Amino acid sequence: LSSSSAASDVYKRQIERKELKYEGELTELADFITNGWQGALLRMKSAGNKKPLYTFRKILFNQILTK
């Protein structure tokens, strides 16, 4: 299994248990999260602080992945 496929399976179970609300394509969601996470890590390293990572997590969990 690819990491996107494995993550998609996790998101699917969370949706079924009503722990996550998302109506789009789950493999695209997994790719989006992976790309965003990697980008936040790169920006964190280049900026020398954790603000990019905190911003990514805040937007992801408060606006994209909602119950």
PDB file of N, CA and C in Angstrom:
ATOM      1  N   LEU A   1       0.827  -1.199   0.000  1.00  0.00           N
ATOM      2  CA  LEU A   1       0.000   0.000   0.000  1.00  0.00           C
ATOM      3  C   LEU A   1       0.864   1.253   0.000  1.00  0.00           C
ATOM      4  N   SER A   2       0.445   2.232  -0.769  1.00  0.00           N
ATOM      5  CA  SER A   2       1.146   3.513  -0.721  1.00  0.00           C
ATOM      6  C   SER A   2       0.720   4.267   0.526  1.00  0.00           C
ATOM      7  N   SER A   3       1.484   5.275   0.890  1.00  0.00           N
ATOM      8  CA  SER A   3       1.121   6.046   2.079  1.00  0.00           C
ATOM      9  C   SER A   3      -0.213   6.746   1.884  1.00  0.00           C
ATOM     10  N   SER A   4      -0.519   7.186   0.655  1.00  0.00           N
ATOM     11  CA  SER A   4      -1.809   7.829   0.387  1.00  0.00           C
ATOM     12  C   SER A   4      -2.950   6.837   0.537  1.00  0.00           C
ATOM     13  N   SER A   5      -2.729   5.620   0.082  1.00  0.00           N
ATOM     14  CA  SER A   5      -3.756   4.586   0.193  1.00  0.00           C
ATOM     15  C   SER A   5      -4.006   4.222   1.648  1.00  0.00           C
ATOM     16  N   ALA A   6      -2.934   4.088   2.418  1.00  0.00           N
ATOM     17  CA  ALA A   6      -3.078   3.756   3.837  1.00  0.00           C
ATOM     18  C   ALA A   6      -3.786   4.885   4.575  1.00  0.00           C
ATOM     19  N   ALA A   7      -3.398   6.124   4.284  1.00  0.00           N
ATOM     20  CA  ALA A   7      -4.045   7.263   4.925  1.00  0.00           C
ATOM     21  C   ALA A   7      -5.513   7.344   4.514  1.00  0.00           C
ATOM     22  N   SER A   8      -5.808   7.058   3.258  1.00  0.00           N
ATOM     23  CA  SER A   8      -7.198   7.074   2.786  1.00  0.00           C
ATOM     24  C   SER A   8      -8.053   6.089   3.557  1.00  0.00           C
ATOM     25  N   ASP A   9      -7.493   4.924   3.841  1.00  0.00           N
ATOM     26  CA  ASP A   9      -8.220   3.914   4.617  1.00  0.00           C
ATOM     27  C   ASP A   9      -8.526   4.416   6.023  1.00  0.00           C
ATOM     28  N   VAL A  10      -7.559   5.102   6.621  1.00  0.00           N
ATOM     29  CA  VAL A  10      -7.773   5.663   7.959  1.00  0.00           C
ATOM     30  C   VAL A  10      -8.867   6.722   7.923  1.00  0.00           C
ATOM     31  N   TYR A  11      -8.808   7.627   6.937  1.00  0.00           N
ATOM     32  CA  TYR A  11      -9.823   8.679   6.821  1.00  0.00           C
ATOM     33  C   TYR A  11     -11.209   8.076   6.585  1.00  0.00           C
ATOM     34  N   LYS A  12     -11.273   7.024   5.780  1.00  0.00           N
ATOM     35  CA  LYS A  12     -12.560   6.371   5.508  1.00  0.00           C
ATOM     36  C   LYS A  12     -13.173   5.832   6.804  1.00  0.00           C
ATOM     37  N   ARG A  13     -12.359   5.179   7.627  1.00  0.00           N
ATOM     38  CA  ARG A  13     -12.868   4.665   8.909  1.00  0.00           C
ATOM     39  C   ARG A  13     -13.313   5.796   9.826  1.00  0.00           C
ATOM     40  N   GLN A  14     -12.568   6.893   9.821  1.00  0.00           N
ATOM     41  CA  GLN A  14     -12.950   8.023  10.657  1.00  0.00           C
ATOM     42  C   GLN A  14     -14.265   8.638  10.196  1.00  0.00           C
ATOM     43  N   ILE A  15     -14.469   8.704   8.909  1.00  0.00           N
ATOM     44  CA  ILE A  15     -15.732   9.223   8.370  1.00  0.00           C
ATOM     45  C   ILE A  15     -16.881   8.302   8.753  1.00  0.00           C
ATOM     46  N   GLU A  16     -16.680   7.007   8.625  1.00  0.00           N
ATOM     47  CA  GLU A  16     -17.720   6.043   8.991  1.00  0.00           C
ATOM     48  C   GLU A  16     -18.095   6.143  10.462  1.00  0.00           C
ATOM     49  N   ARG A  17     -17.118   6.452  11.320  1.00  0.00           N
ATOM     50  CA  ARG A  17     -17.383   6.589  12.767  1.00  0.00           C
ATOM     51  C   ARG A  17     -17.804   8.006  13.147  1.00  0.00           C
ATOM     52  N   LYS A  18     -17.996   8.855  12.134  1.00  0.00           N
ATOM     53  CA  LYS A  18     -18.404  10.258  12.328  1.00  0.00           C
ATOM     54  C   LYS A  18     -17.372  11.056  13.119  1.00  0.00           C
ATOM     55  N   GLU A  19     -16.101  10.671  13.011  1.00  0.00           N
ATOM     56  CA  GLU A  19     -15.011  11.401  13.647  1.00  0.00           C
ATOM     57  C   GLU A  19     -14.417  12.448  12.713  1.00  0.00           C
ATOM     58  N   LEU A  20     -14.789  12.366  11.446  1.00  0.00           N
ATOM     59  CA  LEU A  20     -14.260  13.256  10.426  1.00  0.00           C
ATOM     60  C   LEU A  20     -15.358  13.522   9.411  1.00  0.00           C
ATOM     61  N   LYS A  21     -15.454  14.767   8.971  1.00  0.00           N
ATOM     62  CA  LYS A  21     -16.398  15.109   7.920  1.00  0.00           C
ATOM     63  C   LYS A  21     -15.602  15.563   6.703  1.00  0.00           C
ATOM     64  N   TYR A  22     -15.736  14.808   5.629  1.00  0.00           N
ATOM     65  CA  TYR A  22     -15.069  15.156   4.376  1.00  0.00           C
ATOM     66  C   TYR A  22     -15.832  14.488   3.251  1.00  0.00           C
ATOM     67  N   GLU A  23     -16.114  15.224   2.184  1.00  0.00           N
ATOM     68  CA  GLU A  23     -16.940  14.688   1.109  1.00  0.00           C
ATOM     69  C   GLU A  23     -16.199  14.499  -0.210  1.00  0.00           C
ATOM     70  N   GLY A  24     -14.905  14.781  -0.234  1.00  0.00           N
ATOM     71  CA  GLY A  24     -14.147  14.684  -1.472  1.00  0.00           C
ATOM     72  C   GLY A  24     -13.460  13.344  -1.638  1.00  0.00           C
ATOM     73  N   GLU A  25     -12.561  13.290  -2.598  1.00  0.00           N
ATOM     74  CA  GLU A  25     -11.775  12.097  -2.895  1.00  0.00           C
ATOM     75  C   GLU A  25     -10.713  11.911  -1.814  1.00  0.00           C
ATOM     76  N   LEU A  26     -10.718  10.763  -1.164  1.00  0.00           N
ATOM     77  CA  LEU A  26      -9.845  10.549  -0.012  1.00  0.00           C
ATOM     78  C   LEU A  26      -8.372  10.446  -0.374  1.00  0.00           C
ATOM     79  N   THR A  27      -8.047   9.908  -1.546  1.00  0.00           N
ATOM     80  CA  THR A  27      -6.624   9.861  -1.924  1.00  0.00           C
ATOM     81  C   THR A  27      -6.103  11.272  -2.192  1.00  0.00           C
ATOM     82  N   GLU A  28      -6.940  12.137  -2.724  1.00  0.00           N
ATOM     83  CA  GLU A  28      -6.528  13.524  -2.927  1.00  0.00           C
ATOM     84  C   GLU A  28      -6.340  14.228  -1.584  1.00  0.00           C
ATOM     85  N   LEU A  29      -7.207  13.936  -0.625  1.00  0.00           N
ATOM     86  CA  LEU A  29      -7.055  14.500   0.711  1.00  0.00           C
ATOM     87  C   LEU A  29      -5.732  14.044   1.318  1.00  0.00           C
ATOM     88  N   ALA A  30      -5.429  12.772   1.199  1.00  0.00           N
ATOM     89  CA  ALA A  30      -4.181  12.237   1.744  1.00  0.00           C
ATOM     90  C   ALA A  30      -2.969  12.903   1.083  1.00  0.00           C
ATOM     91  N   ASP A  31      -3.012  13.063  -0.224  1.00  0.00           N
ATOM     92  CA  ASP A  31      -1.914  13.732  -0.929  1.00  0.00           C
ATOM     93  C   ASP A  31      -1.796  15.191  -0.494  1.00  0.00           C
ATOM     94  N   PHE A  32      -2.915  15.873  -0.367  1.00  0.00           N
ATOM     95  CA  PHE A  32      -2.930  17.275   0.051  1.00  0.00           C
ATOM     96  C   PHE A  32      -2.296  17.432   1.435  1.00  0.00           C
ATOM     97  N   ILE A  33      -2.684  16.572   2.360  1.00  0.00           N
ATOM     98  CA  ILE A  33      -2.154  16.657   3.717  1.00  0.00           C
ATOM     99  C   ILE A  33      -0.654  16.366   3.728  1.00  0.00           C
ATOM    100  N   THR A  34      -0.242  15.340   2.990  1.00  0.00           N
ATOM    101  CA  THR A  34       1.180  15.005   2.919  1.00  0.00           C
ATOM    102  C   THR A  34       1.982  16.153   2.322  1.00  0.00           C
ATOM    103  N   ASN A  35       1.512  16.709   1.221  1.00  0.00           N
ATOM    104  CA  ASN A  35       2.208  17.823   0.572  1.00  0.00           C
ATOM    105  C   ASN A  35       2.276  19.037   1.492  1.00  0.00           C
ATOM    106  N   GLY A  36       1.175  19.346   2.144  1.00  0.00           N
ATOM    107  CA  GLY A  36       1.144  20.487   3.057  1.00  0.00           C
ATOM    108  C   GLY A  36       2.064  20.293   4.243  1.00  0.00           C
ATOM    109  N   TRP A  37       2.070  19.090   4.796  1.00  0.00           N
ATOM    110  CA  TRP A  37       2.934  18.771   5.933  1.00  0.00           C
ATOM    111  C   TRP A  37       4.400  18.921   5.546  1.00  0.00           C
ATOM    112  N   GLN A  38       4.761  18.368   4.405  1.00  0.00           N
ATOM    113  CA  GLN A  38       6.155  18.450   3.959  1.00  0.00           C
ATOM    114  C   GLN A  38       6.554  19.903   3.695  1.00  0.00           C
ATOM    115  N   GLY A  39       5.644  20.657   3.104  1.00  0.00           N
ATOM    116  CA  GLY A  39       5.913  22.074   2.862  1.00  0.00           C
ATOM    117  C   GLY A  39       6.077  22.848   4.159  1.00  0.00           C
ATOM    118  N   ALA A  40       5.230  22.557   5.136  1.00  0.00           N
ATOM    119  CA  ALA A  40       5.328  23.228   6.434  1.00  0.00           C
ATOM    120  C   ALA A  40       6.651  22.888   7.117  1.00  0.00           C
ATOM    121  N   LEU A  41       7.092  21.641   6.997  1.00  0.00           N
ATOM    122  CA  LEU A  41       8.373  21.254   7.588  1.00  0.00           C
ATOM    123  C   LEU A  41       9.545  21.986   6.925  1.00  0.00           C
ATOM    124  N   LEU A  42       9.506  22.095   5.594  1.00  0.00           N
ATOM    125  CA  LEU A  42      10.564  22.816   4.884  1.00  0.00           C
ATOM    126  C   LEU A  42      10.590  24.287   5.281  1.00  0.00           C
ATOM    127  N   ARG A  43       9.413  24.895   5.345  1.00  0.00           N
ATOM    128  CA  ARG A  43       9.352  26.307   5.730  1.00  0.00           C
ATOM    129  C   ARG A  43       9.784  26.508   7.165  1.00  0.00           C
ATOM    130  N   MET A  44       9.446  25.562   8.040  1.00  0.00           N
ATOM    131  CA  MET A  44       9.856  25.642   9.433  1.00  0.00           C
ATOM    132  C   MET A  44      11.389  25.641   9.526  1.00  0.00           C
ATOM    133  N   LYS A  45      12.018  24.755   8.764  1.00  0.00           N
ATOM    134  CA  LYS A  45      13.478  24.681   8.785  1.00  0.00           C
ATOM    135  C   LYS A  45      14.116  25.944   8.224  1.00  0.00           C
ATOM    136  N   SER A  46      13.579  26.451   7.131  1.00  0.00           N
ATOM    137  CA  SER A  46      14.182  27.640   6.527  1.00  0.00           C
ATOM    138  C   SER A  46      13.920  28.895   7.356  1.00  0.00           C
ATOM    139  N   ALA A  47      12.771  28.964   8.025  1.00  0.00           N
ATOM    140  CA  ALA A  47      12.441  30.126   8.859  1.00  0.00           C
ATOM    141  C   ALA A  47      13.120  30.058  10.220  1.00  0.00           C
ATOM    142  N   GLY A  48      13.473  28.862  10.641  1.00  0.00           N
ATOM    143  CA  GLY A  48      14.114  28.699  11.930  1.00  0.00           C
ATOM    144  C   GLY A  48      13.160  28.791  13.107  1.00  0.00           C
ATOM    145  N   ASN A  49      11.853  28.611  12.816  1.00  0.00           N
ATOM    146  CA  ASN A  49      10.878  28.586  13.906  1.00  0.00           C
ATOM    147  C   ASN A  49       9.722  27.663  13.526  1.00  0.00           C
ATOM    148  N   LYS A  50       8.836  27.405  14.462  1.00  0.00           N
ATOM    149  CA  LYS A  50       7.766  26.423  14.258  1.00  0.00           C
ATOM    150  C   LYS A  50       6.457  27.028  13.761  1.00  0.00           C
ATOM    151  N   LYS A  51       6.419  28.320  13.476  1.00  0.00           N
ATOM    152  CA  LYS A  51       5.177  28.964  13.062  1.00  0.00           C
ATOM    153  C   LYS A  51       4.527  28.307  11.823  1.00  0.00           C
ATOM    154  N   PRO A  52       5.294  27.976  10.758  1.00  0.00           N
ATOM    155  CA  PRO A  52       4.652  27.320   9.603  1.00  0.00           C
ATOM    156  C   PRO A  52       3.954  26.013   9.979  1.00  0.00           C
ATOM    157  N   LEU A  53       4.554  25.250  10.870  1.00  0.00           N
ATOM    158  CA  LEU A  53       3.958  23.986  11.293  1.00  0.00           C
ATOM    159  C   LEU A  53       2.683  24.228  12.098  1.00  0.00           C
ATOM    160  N   TYR A  54       2.721  25.192  13.010  1.00  0.00           N
ATOM    161  CA  TYR A  54       1.538  25.522  13.804  1.00  0.00           C
ATOM    162  C   TYR A  54       0.403  26.025  12.913  1.00  0.00           C
ATOM    163  N   THR A  55       0.755  26.858  11.931  1.00  0.00           N
ATOM    164  CA  THR A  55      -0.264  27.375  11.014  1.00  0.00           C
ATOM    165  C   THR A  55      -0.897  26.244  10.211  1.00  0.00           C
ATOM    166  N   PHE A  56      -0.071  25.339   9.697  1.00  0.00           N
ATOM    167  CA  PHE A  56      -0.589  24.198   8.941  1.00  0.00           C
ATOM    168  C   PHE A  56      -1.557  23.386   9.786  1.00  0.00           C
ATOM    169  N   ARG A  57      -1.148  23.044  10.997  1.00  0.00           N
ATOM    170  CA  ARG A  57      -2.007  22.236  11.875  1.00  0.00           C
ATOM    171  C   ARG A  57      -3.301  22.967  12.225  1.00  0.00           C
ATOM    172  N   LYS A  58      -3.211  24.256  12.496  1.00  0.00           N
ATOM    173  CA  LYS A  58      -4.404  25.036  12.845  1.00  0.00           C
ATOM    174  C   LYS A  58      -5.422  25.030  11.706  1.00  0.00           C
ATOM    175  N   ILE A  59      -4.966  25.318  10.494  1.00  0.00           N
ATOM    176  CA  ILE A  59      -5.871  25.343   9.336  1.00  0.00           C
ATOM    177  C   ILE A  59      -6.407  23.945   9.042  1.00  0.00           C
ATOM    178  N   LEU A  60      -5.534  22.941   9.069  1.00  0.00           N
ATOM    179  CA  LEU A  60      -5.948  21.571   8.760  1.00  0.00           C
ATOM    180  C   LEU A  60      -7.052  21.105   9.705  1.00  0.00           C
ATOM    181  N   PHE A  61      -6.848  21.254  11.007  1.00  0.00           N
ATOM    182  CA  PHE A  61      -7.787  20.693  11.968  1.00  0.00           C
ATOM    183  C   PHE A  61      -8.981  21.593  12.293  1.00  0.00           C
ATOM    184  N   ASN A  62      -8.846  22.886  12.087  1.00  0.00           N
ATOM    185  CA  ASN A  62      -9.959  23.785  12.387  1.00  0.00           C
ATOM    186  C   ASN A  62     -10.843  24.111  11.188  1.00  0.00           C
ATOM    187  N   GLN A  63     -10.294  23.957   9.965  1.00  0.00           N
ATOM    188  CA  GLN A  63     -11.058  24.362   8.796  1.00  0.00           C
ATOM    189  C   GLN A  63     -11.240  23.270   7.741  1.00  0.00           C
ATOM    190  N   ILE A  64     -10.304  22.357   7.630  1.00  0.00           N
ATOM    191  CA  ILE A  64     -10.394  21.333   6.584  1.00  0.00           C
ATOM    192  C   ILE A  64     -10.950  20.035   7.145  1.00  0.00           C
ATOM    193  N   LEU A  65     -10.336  19.529   8.190  1.00  0.00           N
ATOM    194  CA  LEU A  65     -10.796  18.275   8.793  1.00  0.00           C
ATOM    195  C   LEU A  65     -11.679  18.610   9.991  1.00  0.00           C
ATOM    196  N   THR A  66     -12.960  18.648   9.750  1.00  0.00           N
ATOM    197  CA  THR A  66     -13.899  18.989  10.823  1.00  0.00           C
ATOM    198  C   THR A  66     -14.829  17.819  11.088  1.00  0.00           C
ATOM    199  N   LYS A  67     -15.432  17.840  12.249  1.00  0.00           N
ATOM    200  CA  LYS A  67     -16.400  16.789  12.583  1.00  0.00           C
ATOM    201  C   LYS A  67     -17.769  17.178  12.098  1.00  0.00           C
TER     202      LYS A  67
END
